[in-house]
Amino acid sequence: MLKYALPASLLLSVSAFAQTHVVTSIKPVSMVVSAIGGDQVKIEQLVNNQASPHDFAMRPSDLRKLDQADLVVWVGESLETFLEKPLANLSGKKDIEWMALSGTYLRQFSETADEHHHDGHEEHGDHDGHDHDEHHEEHGDHDGHDHDEHHEEHGDHDGHDHDEHGHEGHHHTGTDPHVWLDPVNAKVLAHEVMEKLSALDPAHKQAFSDNYNTFVRMLDVADKKVRAELEPVKDVPYFVFHEAYGYFENHYKLNNKGAITLSPERKPGAKTVADIRTQIEQHNVACVFSEPQFSPAIVDTLIEGTEVKTAVLDPLGVSLKLSSNSYPAFLEALAGQYAACLK
């Protein structure tokens, strides 16, 4: 039987179209990976856009995706607890854990609104003059990331709790895992994704670098636009559905007066509802926000018979199509949701 060797030119063209297979946990992570990877990456997202990462359960097909991936990008164990053991069991798997990156700003649930407004980013250098390239050279490229060592370092899931149904969700202690809602943190992840993709696919290193620089420019433009849009309403008091927006509120200095539920899987009882109604009246709350991932019925109950408005805040950008601009567009969309209800 005759065997034919493929010409070198054809082999090159085949390799040029080979994509890096990246598994992501949630939509905002996919947005950043898509912006940096462009056509050179194939993204598979684990948590459906209509679902919540707080109570997601892994299926056998998800485990296969992890096993076949060239790179796994996730937020961190305190949000995606379901990924901790599977990733620890995958030998030699390259992954990026956003919350574990050295440049990522982490806030605590215990921070008060005043601490948010007056300390926040000033305390952390305000990030504006933050040189990410210098920072990453300083701290290496995280390739030697050891899961067991990392998980010991971060303790036993501070901020996690279980309700009577076994659902797991964060509450008001420990580190807030919603890091994607701070645009500066998005730059930190984007830089790390650029580094990892360049190592996995050196032929497209320049493209990844160009994509990163474009992403930072677009994000800076969106950041200024959002700041200007929210400036007129930054002192208007409101309530959110659950404590998910601290990074965004801290960055733009908004006036969140509280959350309806500590864990999104739990419905507050009658006493809690009565207490929240009292707080809404005391703080002259203008708006109570719900979320597309959870039933808004409790919000309707809270504002019934009042002049308080309601609107949907989408912390995951569920309706946005993945593109180079989807993360900046996500920030702008979220700002528009705030502004429309607070005006």
mmCIF file of C-alpha atoms in Angstrom:
data_model
loop_
_atom_site.group_PDB
_atom_site.id
_atom_site.type_symbol
_atom_site.label_atom_id
_atom_site.label_comp_id
_atom_site.label_asym_id
_atom_site.label_seq_id
_atom_site.Cartn_x
_atom_site.Cartn_y
_atom_site.Cartn_z
ATOM 1 C CA MET A 1 0.000 0.000 0.000
ATOM 2 C CA LEU A 2 1.368 3.396 -1.000
ATOM 3 C CA LYS A 3 1.853 5.998 1.709
ATOM 4 C CA TYR A 4 1.833 9.669 0.842
ATOM 5 C CA ALA A 5 3.500 12.355 2.917
ATOM 6 C CA LEU A 6 1.659 15.640 3.235
ATOM 7 C CA PRO A 7 3.592 18.548 1.701
ATOM 8 C CA ALA A 8 5.170 20.911 4.250
ATOM 9 C CA SER A 9 3.034 23.831 3.065
ATOM 10 C CA LEU A 10 -0.163 21.877 3.800
ATOM 11 C CA LEU A 11 1.100 20.840 7.228
ATOM 12 C CA LEU A 12 1.777 24.491 8.020
ATOM 13 C CA SER A 13 -1.685 25.536 6.897
ATOM 14 C CA VAL A 14 -3.296 22.802 9.016
ATOM 15 C CA SER A 15 -1.325 23.860 12.110
ATOM 16 C CA ALA A 16 -2.178 27.502 11.442
ATOM 17 C CA PHE A 17 -5.876 26.672 11.870
ATOM 18 C CA ALA A 18 -5.450 24.474 14.936
ATOM 19 C CA GLN A 19 -7.186 26.202 17.842
ATOM 20 C CA THR A 20 -6.200 26.107 21.491
ATOM 21 C CA HIS A 21 -8.993 24.406 23.428
ATOM 22 C CA VAL A 22 -9.897 26.539 26.456
ATOM 23 C CA VAL A 23 -12.513 25.523 29.023
ATOM 24 C CA THR A 24 -13.967 28.418 31.008
ATOM 25 C CA SER A 25 -16.256 28.426 34.030
ATOM 26 C CA ILE A 26 -18.623 31.403 33.525
ATOM 27 C CA LYS A 27 -19.499 33.981 30.862
ATOM 28 C CA PRO A 28 -17.313 36.900 32.086
ATOM 29 C CA VAL A 29 -14.265 34.586 32.020
ATOM 30 C CA SER A 30 -15.195 33.547 28.481
ATOM 31 C CA MET A 31 -15.408 37.234 27.517
ATOM 32 C CA VAL A 32 -11.811 37.919 28.544
ATOM 33 C CA VAL A 33 -10.478 34.708 26.960
ATOM 34 C CA SER A 34 -12.339 35.472 23.725
ATOM 35 C CA ALA A 35 -10.896 38.988 23.597
ATOM 36 C CA ILE A 36 -7.306 37.758 23.915
ATOM 37 C CA GLY A 37 -7.548 34.474 22.009
ATOM 38 C CA GLY A 38 -9.703 35.611 19.103
ATOM 39 C CA ASP A 39 -9.990 33.027 16.306
ATOM 40 C CA GLN A 40 -7.060 31.077 17.726
ATOM 41 C CA VAL A 41 -9.086 29.672 20.654
ATOM 42 C CA LYS A 42 -12.039 27.339 20.927
ATOM 43 C CA ILE A 43 -13.963 28.154 24.123
ATOM 44 C CA GLU A 44 -16.171 25.692 25.983
ATOM 45 C CA GLN A 45 -18.006 27.212 28.945
ATOM 46 C CA LEU A 46 -19.115 24.948 31.790
ATOM 47 C CA VAL A 47 -21.856 26.997 33.494
ATOM 48 C CA ASN A 48 -24.792 27.714 31.217
ATOM 49 C CA ASN A 49 -25.498 31.437 30.761
ATOM 50 C CA GLN A 50 -28.902 31.102 32.423
ATOM 51 C CA ALA A 51 -27.514 29.175 35.397
ATOM 52 C CA SER A 52 -25.668 30.326 38.497
ATOM 53 C CA PRO A 53 -22.158 29.157 39.436
ATOM 54 C CA HIS A 54 -23.260 29.089 43.089
ATOM 55 C CA ASP A 55 -25.148 25.795 42.797
ATOM 56 C CA PHE A 56 -23.704 24.238 39.634
ATOM 57 C CA ALA A 57 -23.105 20.469 39.593
ATOM 58 C CA MET A 58 -20.516 18.833 37.325
ATOM 59 C CA ARG A 59 -21.648 16.188 34.832
ATOM 60 C CA PRO A 60 -19.470 13.426 33.306
ATOM 61 C CA SER A 61 -19.404 15.394 30.030
ATOM 62 C CA ASP A 62 -17.962 18.399 31.903
ATOM 63 C CA LEU A 63 -15.198 16.232 33.361
ATOM 64 C CA ARG A 64 -14.348 15.070 29.832
ATOM 65 C CA LYS A 65 -14.123 18.699 28.687
ATOM 66 C CA LEU A 66 -11.659 19.443 31.481
ATOM 67 C CA ASP A 67 -9.602 16.393 30.598
ATOM 68 C CA GLN A 68 -9.386 17.372 26.919
ATOM 69 C CA ALA A 69 -8.679 21.094 27.470
ATOM 70 C CA ASP A 70 -5.343 22.749 26.753
ATOM 71 C CA LEU A 71 -6.162 25.396 29.356
ATOM 72 C CA VAL A 72 -8.831 25.860 32.038
ATOM 73 C CA VAL A 73 -9.725 29.377 33.179
ATOM 74 C CA TRP A 74 -11.908 29.870 36.254
ATOM 75 C CA VAL A 75 -12.595 32.427 38.981
ATOM 76 C CA GLY A 76 -11.689 30.511 42.140
ATOM 77 C CA GLU A 77 -12.638 27.852 44.657
ATOM 78 C CA SER A 78 -14.900 30.106 46.735
ATOM 79 C CA LEU A 79 -17.171 30.646 43.691
ATOM 80 C CA GLU A 80 -16.759 27.469 41.620
ATOM 81 C CA THR A 81 -16.332 24.907 44.389
ATOM 82 C CA PHE A 82 -17.333 22.245 41.867
ATOM 83 C CA LEU A 83 -14.004 22.738 40.016
ATOM 84 C CA GLU A 84 -11.646 22.369 42.966
ATOM 85 C CA LYS A 85 -11.374 18.570 43.122
ATOM 86 C CA PRO A 86 -11.544 17.857 39.366
ATOM 87 C CA LEU A 87 -8.712 20.313 38.693
ATOM 88 C CA ALA A 88 -6.614 18.973 41.572
ATOM 89 C CA ASN A 89 -7.043 15.468 40.119
ATOM 90 C CA LEU A 90 -5.937 16.430 36.606
ATOM 91 C CA SER A 91 -2.215 15.808 36.418
ATOM 92 C CA GLY A 92 -0.226 18.521 34.697
ATOM 93 C CA LYS A 93 -3.272 20.486 33.602
ATOM 94 C CA LYS A 94 -2.512 24.133 32.967
ATOM 95 C CA ASP A 95 -5.094 26.399 34.514
ATOM 96 C CA ILE A 96 -5.602 30.010 35.484
ATOM 97 C CA GLU A 97 -7.393 30.699 38.755
ATOM 98 C CA TRP A 98 -8.341 34.378 38.592
ATOM 99 C CA MET A 99 -8.529 34.940 42.348
ATOM 100 C CA ALA A 100 -5.064 33.414 42.818
ATOM 101 C CA LEU A 101 -3.300 35.783 40.380
ATOM 102 C CA SER A 102 -0.954 38.115 42.201
ATOM 103 C CA GLY A 103 -2.346 41.319 40.699
ATOM 104 C CA THR A 104 -6.006 40.560 41.407
ATOM 105 C CA TYR A 105 -7.620 42.959 43.881
ATOM 106 C CA LEU A 106 -9.682 40.995 46.440
ATOM 107 C CA ARG A 107 -12.240 42.656 48.690
ATOM 108 C CA GLN A 108 -13.801 41.210 51.828
ATOM 109 C CA PHE A 109 -17.555 40.768 52.306
ATOM 110 C CA SER A 110 -17.162 42.388 55.714
ATOM 111 C CA GLU A 111 -16.160 45.744 54.200
ATOM 112 C CA THR A 112 -18.810 48.381 54.813
ATOM 113 C CA ALA A 113 -20.185 50.770 52.224
ATOM 114 C CA ASP A 114 -18.126 53.578 53.748
ATOM 115 C CA GLU A 115 -14.961 51.505 53.492
ATOM 116 C CA HIS A 116 -15.863 50.810 49.888
ATOM 117 C CA HIS A 117 -16.347 54.444 49.087
ATOM 118 C CA HIS A 118 -13.435 55.964 50.948
ATOM 119 C CA ASP A 119 -10.793 53.260 50.901
ATOM 120 C CA GLY A 120 -11.505 50.810 48.142
ATOM 121 C CA HIS A 121 -9.092 51.356 45.317
ATOM 122 C CA GLU A 122 -7.149 54.144 46.997
ATOM 123 C CA GLU A 123 -6.070 51.609 49.588
ATOM 124 C CA HIS A 124 -4.816 49.373 46.790
ATOM 125 C CA GLY A 125 -3.084 52.128 44.855
ATOM 126 C CA ASP A 126 -6.315 52.954 42.970
ATOM 127 C CA HIS A 127 -4.933 50.654 40.256
ATOM 128 C CA ASP A 128 -4.861 53.496 37.756
ATOM 129 C CA GLY A 129 -1.109 53.782 37.710
ATOM 130 C CA HIS A 130 -0.719 50.028 38.105
ATOM 131 C CA ASP A 131 1.874 48.664 35.670
ATOM 132 C CA HIS A 132 0.636 45.167 34.896
ATOM 133 C CA ASP A 133 3.624 44.119 32.794
ATOM 134 C CA GLU A 134 6.052 45.107 35.522
ATOM 135 C CA HIS A 135 3.906 43.331 38.083
ATOM 136 C CA HIS A 136 3.801 40.093 36.134
ATOM 137 C CA GLU A 137 7.545 40.027 35.546
ATOM 138 C CA GLU A 138 7.961 40.505 39.277
ATOM 139 C CA HIS A 139 5.727 37.598 40.203
ATOM 140 C CA GLY A 140 6.586 35.142 37.458
ATOM 141 C CA ASP A 141 4.136 33.426 35.167
ATOM 142 C CA HIS A 142 2.321 31.089 37.573
ATOM 143 C CA ASP A 143 3.243 28.014 35.541
ATOM 144 C CA GLY A 144 4.294 26.168 38.675
ATOM 145 C CA HIS A 145 0.812 26.620 40.198
ATOM 146 C CA ASP A 146 0.250 23.801 42.658
ATOM 147 C CA HIS A 147 -3.394 23.181 43.520
ATOM 148 C CA ASP A 148 -2.920 21.418 46.822
ATOM 149 C CA GLU A 149 -0.506 24.050 48.057
ATOM 150 C CA HIS A 150 -2.835 26.808 46.895
ATOM 151 C CA HIS A 151 -5.886 25.352 48.574
ATOM 152 C CA GLU A 152 -4.113 24.945 51.891
ATOM 153 C CA GLU A 153 -2.998 28.540 51.602
ATOM 154 C CA HIS A 154 -6.525 29.791 51.127
ATOM 155 C CA GLY A 155 -8.056 27.863 53.970
ATOM 156 C CA ASP A 156 -11.332 26.033 54.042
ATOM 157 C CA HIS A 157 -13.702 28.123 52.017
ATOM 158 C CA ASP A 158 -14.256 31.074 54.286
ATOM 159 C CA GLY A 159 -17.519 32.610 53.287
ATOM 160 C CA HIS A 160 -19.247 29.314 52.439
ATOM 161 C CA ASP A 161 -22.345 28.057 54.103
ATOM 162 C CA HIS A 162 -24.981 25.385 53.545
ATOM 163 C CA ASP A 163 -28.712 25.660 53.851
ATOM 164 C CA GLU A 164 -31.033 22.861 54.884
ATOM 165 C CA HIS A 165 -31.212 21.621 51.271
ATOM 166 C CA GLY A 166 -27.454 21.218 51.024
ATOM 167 C CA HIS A 167 -27.064 24.170 48.691
ATOM 168 C CA GLU A 168 -23.815 25.981 49.005
ATOM 169 C CA GLY A 169 -23.501 29.721 48.775
ATOM 170 C CA HIS A 170 -21.336 32.532 50.029
ATOM 171 C CA HIS A 171 -22.385 34.846 52.832
ATOM 172 C CA HIS A 172 -21.042 38.064 54.320
ATOM 173 C CA THR A 173 -17.701 36.779 55.568
ATOM 174 C CA GLY A 174 -14.504 35.929 53.766
ATOM 175 C CA THR A 175 -13.322 37.016 50.346
ATOM 176 C CA ASP A 176 -15.841 38.205 47.764
ATOM 177 C CA PRO A 177 -15.346 35.984 44.668
ATOM 178 C CA HIS A 178 -17.096 38.284 42.144
ATOM 179 C CA VAL A 179 -13.745 39.652 40.944
ATOM 180 C CA TRP A 180 -14.850 40.018 37.315
ATOM 181 C CA LEU A 181 -16.904 43.091 38.217
ATOM 182 C CA ASP A 182 -13.764 45.206 38.648
ATOM 183 C CA PRO A 183 -12.323 46.269 35.257
ATOM 184 C CA VAL A 184 -8.805 46.386 36.695
ATOM 185 C CA ASN A 185 -9.086 42.714 37.609
ATOM 186 C CA ALA A 186 -10.136 42.024 34.015
ATOM 187 C CA LYS A 187 -6.810 43.470 32.831
ATOM 188 C CA VAL A 188 -4.945 41.185 35.246
ATOM 189 C CA LEU A 189 -6.709 38.101 33.862
ATOM 190 C CA ALA A 190 -6.259 39.291 30.256
ATOM 191 C CA HIS A 191 -2.504 39.598 30.769
ATOM 192 C CA GLU A 192 -2.271 36.112 32.257
ATOM 193 C CA VAL A 193 -4.377 34.638 29.426
ATOM 194 C CA MET A 194 -2.051 36.319 26.899
ATOM 195 C CA GLU A 195 0.980 34.751 28.636
ATOM 196 C CA LYS A 196 -0.523 31.261 28.817
ATOM 197 C CA LEU A 197 -1.855 31.251 25.239
ATOM 198 C CA SER A 198 1.508 32.501 23.956
ATOM 199 C CA ALA A 199 3.221 29.578 25.722
ATOM 200 C CA LEU A 200 0.707 27.078 24.318
ATOM 201 C CA ASP A 201 0.676 28.548 20.793
ATOM 202 C CA PRO A 202 3.944 30.476 20.171
ATOM 203 C CA ALA A 203 3.110 30.928 16.480
ATOM 204 C CA HIS A 204 0.360 33.384 17.453
ATOM 205 C CA LYS A 205 2.204 35.152 20.261
ATOM 206 C CA GLN A 206 2.133 38.507 18.442
ATOM 207 C CA ALA A 207 -1.595 38.201 17.773
ATOM 208 C CA PHE A 208 -2.284 37.531 21.450
ATOM 209 C CA SER A 209 -0.147 40.518 22.441
ATOM 210 C CA ASP A 210 -1.946 42.773 19.943
ATOM 211 C CA ASN A 211 -5.320 41.519 21.183
ATOM 212 C CA TYR A 212 -4.322 42.245 24.773
ATOM 213 C CA ASN A 213 -3.261 45.817 23.951
ATOM 214 C CA THR A 214 -6.517 46.372 22.037
ATOM 215 C CA PHE A 215 -8.519 44.960 24.942
ATOM 216 C CA VAL A 216 -6.841 47.315 27.448
ATOM 217 C CA ARG A 217 -7.520 50.335 25.205
ATOM 218 C CA MET A 218 -11.192 49.396 24.732
ATOM 219 C CA LEU A 219 -11.579 48.723 28.441
ATOM 220 C CA ASP A 220 -10.098 52.097 29.378
ATOM 221 C CA VAL A 221 -12.551 53.835 27.045
ATOM 222 C CA ALA A 222 -15.502 51.874 28.495
ATOM 223 C CA ASP A 223 -14.314 52.547 32.060
ATOM 224 C CA LYS A 224 -14.336 56.321 31.512
ATOM 225 C CA LYS A 225 -17.730 56.140 29.808
ATOM 226 C CA VAL A 226 -19.237 54.118 32.680
ATOM 227 C CA ARG A 227 -17.771 56.452 35.298
ATOM 228 C CA ALA A 228 -19.325 59.452 33.542
ATOM 229 C CA GLU A 229 -22.719 57.712 33.226
ATOM 230 C CA LEU A 230 -22.839 56.710 36.901
ATOM 231 C CA GLU A 231 -21.484 59.963 38.357
ATOM 232 C CA PRO A 232 -24.939 61.663 38.541
ATOM 233 C CA VAL A 233 -26.496 58.690 40.414
ATOM 234 C CA LYS A 234 -23.600 57.516 42.586
ATOM 235 C CA ASP A 235 -25.198 58.769 45.831
ATOM 236 C CA VAL A 236 -28.700 57.379 45.141
ATOM 237 C CA PRO A 237 -29.482 54.536 47.624
ATOM 238 C CA TYR A 238 -30.598 51.100 46.395
ATOM 239 C CA PHE A 239 -30.811 47.410 47.335
ATOM 240 C CA VAL A 240 -29.458 44.478 45.289
ATOM 241 C CA PHE A 241 -30.757 40.915 45.108
ATOM 242 C CA HIS A 242 -27.604 39.365 46.548
ATOM 243 C CA GLU A 243 -24.151 40.568 47.520
ATOM 244 C CA ALA A 244 -22.506 40.233 44.100
ATOM 245 C CA TYR A 245 -21.654 43.767 43.024
ATOM 246 C CA GLY A 246 -19.136 45.013 45.602
ATOM 247 C CA TYR A 247 -16.251 45.245 43.142
ATOM 248 C CA PHE A 248 -18.276 47.256 40.641
ATOM 249 C CA GLU A 249 -19.792 49.452 43.371
ATOM 250 C CA ASN A 250 -16.380 50.003 44.930
ATOM 251 C CA HIS A 251 -14.754 50.941 41.624
ATOM 252 C CA TYR A 252 -17.517 53.415 40.697
ATOM 253 C CA LYS A 253 -18.337 54.450 44.299
ATOM 254 C CA LEU A 254 -22.052 53.623 44.260
ATOM 255 C CA ASN A 255 -24.426 53.724 47.248
ATOM 256 C CA ASN A 256 -25.564 50.130 47.889
ATOM 257 C CA LYS A 257 -27.590 49.983 51.129
ATOM 258 C CA GLY A 258 -27.949 46.221 51.363
ATOM 259 C CA ALA A 259 -28.814 42.854 49.821
ATOM 260 C CA ILE A 260 -32.128 40.994 49.945
ATOM 261 C CA THR A 261 -30.530 37.585 50.434
ATOM 262 C CA LEU A 262 -27.123 36.537 51.717
ATOM 263 C CA SER A 263 -27.110 33.475 49.490
ATOM 264 C CA PRO A 264 -28.988 33.533 46.173
ATOM 265 C CA GLU A 265 -30.342 29.999 46.634
ATOM 266 C CA ARG A 266 -32.183 30.944 49.841
ATOM 267 C CA LYS A 267 -35.473 32.781 50.077
ATOM 268 C CA PRO A 268 -35.534 35.181 53.009
ATOM 269 C CA GLY A 269 -38.148 34.476 55.681
ATOM 270 C CA ALA A 270 -41.037 36.738 56.688
ATOM 271 C CA LYS A 271 -39.025 38.480 59.416
ATOM 272 C CA THR A 272 -36.148 39.235 57.011
ATOM 273 C CA VAL A 273 -38.606 40.597 54.435
ATOM 274 C CA ALA A 274 -40.146 42.880 57.079
ATOM 275 C CA ASP A 275 -36.689 44.069 58.177
ATOM 276 C CA ILE A 276 -35.667 44.818 54.595
ATOM 277 C CA ARG A 277 -38.877 46.774 53.979
ATOM 278 C CA THR A 278 -38.059 48.858 57.054
ATOM 279 C CA GLN A 279 -34.524 49.489 55.772
ATOM 280 C CA ILE A 280 -35.847 50.427 52.335
ATOM 281 C CA GLU A 281 -38.057 53.067 53.965
ATOM 282 C CA GLN A 282 -35.327 54.312 56.333
ATOM 283 C CA HIS A 283 -32.761 54.751 53.553
ATOM 284 C CA ASN A 284 -35.250 56.209 51.033
ATOM 285 C CA VAL A 285 -34.179 53.484 48.611
ATOM 286 C CA ALA A 286 -34.903 54.402 44.989
ATOM 287 C CA CYS A 287 -34.547 50.957 43.407
ATOM 288 C CA VAL A 288 -34.430 47.266 44.292
ATOM 289 C CA PHE A 289 -32.572 45.190 41.714
ATOM 290 C CA SER A 290 -33.332 41.596 40.767
ATOM 291 C CA GLU A 291 -31.250 39.220 38.611
ATOM 292 C CA PRO A 292 -32.059 37.130 35.509
ATOM 293 C CA GLN A 293 -30.690 33.951 37.144
ATOM 294 C CA PHE A 294 -33.166 34.045 40.051
ATOM 295 C CA SER A 295 -36.897 34.527 40.553
ATOM 296 C CA PRO A 296 -37.864 38.197 41.009
ATOM 297 C CA ALA A 297 -40.978 37.285 43.066
ATOM 298 C CA ILE A 298 -39.354 38.275 46.370
ATOM 299 C CA VAL A 299 -38.435 41.683 44.923
ATOM 300 C CA ASP A 300 -42.044 42.266 43.865
ATOM 301 C CA THR A 301 -43.169 41.389 47.407
ATOM 302 C CA LEU A 302 -40.687 43.833 48.936
ATOM 303 C CA ILE A 303 -41.707 46.848 46.870
ATOM 304 C CA GLU A 304 -45.453 46.152 46.775
ATOM 305 C CA GLY A 305 -47.377 49.260 47.776
ATOM 306 C CA THR A 306 -44.300 51.516 47.628
ATOM 307 C CA GLU A 307 -42.940 54.005 45.109
ATOM 308 C CA VAL A 308 -39.671 52.053 44.886
ATOM 309 C CA LYS A 309 -38.676 51.063 41.349
ATOM 310 C CA THR A 310 -37.217 47.722 40.285
ATOM 311 C CA ALA A 311 -34.909 46.650 37.475
ATOM 312 C CA VAL A 312 -32.751 43.687 36.509
ATOM 313 C CA LEU A 313 -28.989 43.696 37.087
ATOM 314 C CA ASP A 314 -27.173 41.025 35.120
ATOM 315 C CA PRO A 315 -23.854 40.175 36.836
ATOM 316 C CA LEU A 316 -22.908 37.627 34.147
ATOM 317 C CA GLY A 317 -23.731 39.405 30.860
ATOM 318 C CA VAL A 318 -25.932 36.511 29.718
ATOM 319 C CA SER A 319 -27.258 38.093 26.523
ATOM 320 C CA LEU A 320 -23.931 39.350 25.138
ATOM 321 C CA LYS A 321 -22.304 37.515 22.245
ATOM 322 C CA LEU A 322 -18.634 36.639 22.741
ATOM 323 C CA SER A 323 -16.331 39.000 20.871
ATOM 324 C CA SER A 324 -13.233 41.150 21.354
ATOM 325 C CA ASN A 325 -15.478 43.847 22.839
ATOM 326 C CA SER A 326 -17.900 41.765 24.936
ATOM 327 C CA TYR A 327 -16.332 42.526 28.331
ATOM 328 C CA PRO A 328 -16.281 46.346 27.862
ATOM 329 C CA ALA A 329 -19.826 46.044 26.482
ATOM 330 C CA PHE A 330 -20.787 44.051 29.600
ATOM 331 C CA LEU A 331 -19.562 46.865 31.878
ATOM 332 C CA GLU A 332 -21.462 49.457 29.844
ATOM 333 C CA ALA A 333 -24.637 47.339 29.887
ATOM 334 C CA LEU A 334 -24.423 46.895 33.672
ATOM 335 C CA ALA A 335 -23.908 50.637 34.141
ATOM 336 C CA GLY A 336 -26.952 51.307 31.975
ATOM 337 C CA GLN A 337 -29.032 48.957 34.145
ATOM 338 C CA TYR A 338 -27.980 50.846 37.280
ATOM 339 C CA ALA A 339 -28.430 54.307 35.776
ATOM 340 C CA ALA A 340 -31.880 53.670 34.285
ATOM 341 C CA CYS A 341 -33.363 52.695 37.653
ATOM 342 C CA LEU A 342 -31.509 55.210 39.818
ATOM 343 C CA LYS A 343 -32.310 58.331 37.781
#
